[in-house]
Amino acid sequence: MFDHSQQKSLFEKTKNFIDHEPTVNDLEALRDILRYHEWKYYVENNPVISDFEYDLVFKKLQKIEHDHPQLITPDSPTQRVAQDIVSEFKTVAHIVPMLSLENSYNAEDLLEFDKQIKKLIDRDESVIKYAVEPKFDGGSIALVYENDVLVRAATRGDGNQGEEISANMKTLQSVPLRANFSQYGFTKVELRGEALISKDKFKEVNAYREQEGLVLFANPRNAATGGLRTKNPYETRDRGIEAFIFQFGYAEDAAGNDVTRKLQSHFKSINALGDLGFKIPLSEKKLCDNIDEVIAFCAEWEAKRDTFKYEIDGMVVKVDDYAIQDICGSTSHHPRWAIAYKFKAKQATSKLLSVEYQVGKIGSITPVAKIDPVQLAGVTVSSISLHNADFISSKDLRLGDTVLVERSGDVIPYIVKTMEELRDGSEKEIVFPVVCPINDTDMPIPLERIDGEAAWRCPNCVCGAQTLQRMIFHVSKEAMDIDGFGRSIVERFYALGWLKDFADIYNLDYEAIAKLEGFGKRSADKLQASIQKAKQNPISRLLHALSIHHLGKKASKLIAEQINHVLDLQHWTVEDYTKIKDIGPVVAENASLYFSEPANIELLQRMESYGVNLTQTAEDKPKEVNMEGALAGKTILFTGTLTTMGRKQAEELAEAHGAKNISGVSKNLDILVVGESAGSKLTKAQAIGSIQILTEEEFVALIGNS
Ligand code: IVH
């Protein structure tokens, strides 16, 4: 879109306008500069100025337009700012219908597609090139440009007519408000694309909604399609929607002739659109010389779909050459020259057969749905956590229901919804137990629910289920981190009666272990070495590994900083705990109760007699605050993607230079460091005003100087 010398000149002009006041004669230059930086930021993902500098130039343009309102044009970057709340969406007809795609699911289907194409064009020997690109999983859009200016945006609707969403789409920086189609002689153009939100942005949006008590979106697609149709264009913008263009739909010249085929092929057209400033698939697309290459490219993307920033549900294969496309033609439903290759489904319906209950380490009862096994993205799923009783009632789940199940790459399987419309009356209510469902002794134990918590708990475990879960947690990576001591080994030793409490873990009979089937001396020695190592852990780990309700990693660390020996806590009162900043009354109460119980003290003493460290280590001691550092006494927060270092590394660096990392944007925050695609945190910090906002580069420069 911008060649090297243009970029250089626009960049220099930017610097000039940052330092000097522009006049009304600079109006177009200012607009060009802003368009350039929007393209760098939103399309290339490679900004060359800070957001602060962008805003500065933006405000200068705004001021000139404010003084000369007659000079405002609809394609000015200032016009992205949404004006009004949309009260209802108008229905508009697409210039050419937006067709669907035929689906294929495997290599055979693609070979058959290739055969059909060759049959259609009646040239079996001919070489057919196919353009292959992701099948984006968002909401379809159509954009119309007239005389290089965006005049209309619409949803796909029924394919012939959609809803006009121009105001919303204009807020998206990845949609150019102006594009130089006239260089090709096009005066009217219709483009097709997909509005999406990235998986990261989706998590951020949902985290925010959870905090605000709003209903969560089931997946990025719902978040994006919902965002296209919000009544408030600002919300569309804040949801971080991006628009990819995947099809050159229609073009007309000044005389009204259809010149859609002028650029000869799909691949050339899409690349031309990329040059014009649109967001297009880059290394995710390929021009293939034959169907075997197509099959390989589809397989490659199916394997790595989870690594892509956006959700895709397949690939789209298109005959590249427009002349050949035209010979193939279309049905009323789909073009014959294109086919979708669908990845293995992430969603499926299944029957909810029964609900089983599991008990956690502190007695929380987790309901687990047993469903008719289904294949989801290549994995068989038959059990799905239902989290708690509230989840069951909020989804109105019943035994015998047909449920929609989803499994996304980095998300565990979950039930999206029940299909009420398929009920026949035979479905049964799920009755959450009132007594512990695990305990099989004659003494029923009523479940309890603590105010403000979602989980029902068994308060008085006699069956040992909780002890076992606690033991599994105790040895896990999160807690004592005993390498090679997995869940199944704990279960096995527990069943053999070797593990009755935590102390037993540190007093195992390794000769007996070596004789177990599947073990042998080497494995037993290895396990012994891991356990020996864990005995030396800092006491913050040990405290966390005791499964004291609500005592997490952070609180364990804060307490460990204050004591010489774990058993010092016998003498601590609730107030001693709450005196520590960031320790609340609930943790204080639970910890104090735990250490007032003689059986627990005895357990810890036994552990110590087996060599487990209960004394504060160097790692437990509070870190010295660097009062000399460039960031001494400041609070800091990192947001967005950092490019030269990881988030954790940046936080450690900041700490080493005297700063304290905090987790949210508030008046207490001194510095916000913004990486790529920073979202709501940046907006919030800007609104507060007093927060210093730094780019990653500025942050590095700052600490580099100290
Ligand atoms: S081409 C005439 N290409 O899939 C060509 N569609 O079933 C028709 N989609 O609603 C569409 N990524 O929104 C095409 N690279 C891509 C696509 C794509 C996603 C969606 C599109 C449409 C549906 C077609």
PDB file of C-alpha atoms in Angstrom, residues 21-24 27 59-72:
ATOM      1  CA  GLU A  21       1.320  23.409  14.465  1.00  0.00           C
ATOM      2  CA  PRO A  22      -0.272  22.503  11.125  1.00  0.00           C
ATOM      3  CA  THR A  23      -2.515  24.953   9.245  1.00  0.00           C
ATOM      4  CA  VAL A  24      -5.668  24.414   7.229  1.00  0.00           C
ATOM      5  CA  LEU A  27      -5.523  19.128   6.146  1.00  0.00           C
ATOM      6  CA  LYS A  59      -6.225  15.938  17.768  1.00  0.00           C
ATOM      7  CA  LYS A  60      -4.502  18.463  15.511  1.00  0.00           C
ATOM      8  CA  LEU A  61      -6.612  17.270  12.581  1.00  0.00           C
ATOM      9  CA  GLN A  62      -9.722  17.369  14.742  1.00  0.00           C
ATOM     10  CA  LYS A  63      -9.017  20.953  15.703  1.00  0.00           C
ATOM     11  CA  ILE A  64      -8.641  22.143  12.108  1.00  0.00           C
ATOM     12  CA  GLU A  65     -11.847  20.345  11.121  1.00  0.00           C
ATOM     13  CA  HIS A  66     -13.603  21.854  14.092  1.00  0.00           C
ATOM     14  CA  ASP A  67     -12.582  25.337  12.929  1.00  0.00           C
ATOM     15  CA  HIS A  68     -13.540  24.593   9.305  1.00  0.00           C
ATOM     16  CA  PRO A  69     -16.488  22.175   9.450  1.00  0.00           C
ATOM     17  CA  GLN A  70     -17.253  22.727   5.773  1.00  0.00           C
ATOM     18  CA  LEU A  71     -13.993  20.913   4.949  1.00  0.00           C
ATOM     19  CA  ILE A  72     -14.874  17.660   6.740  1.00  0.00           C
TER      20      ILE A  72
END
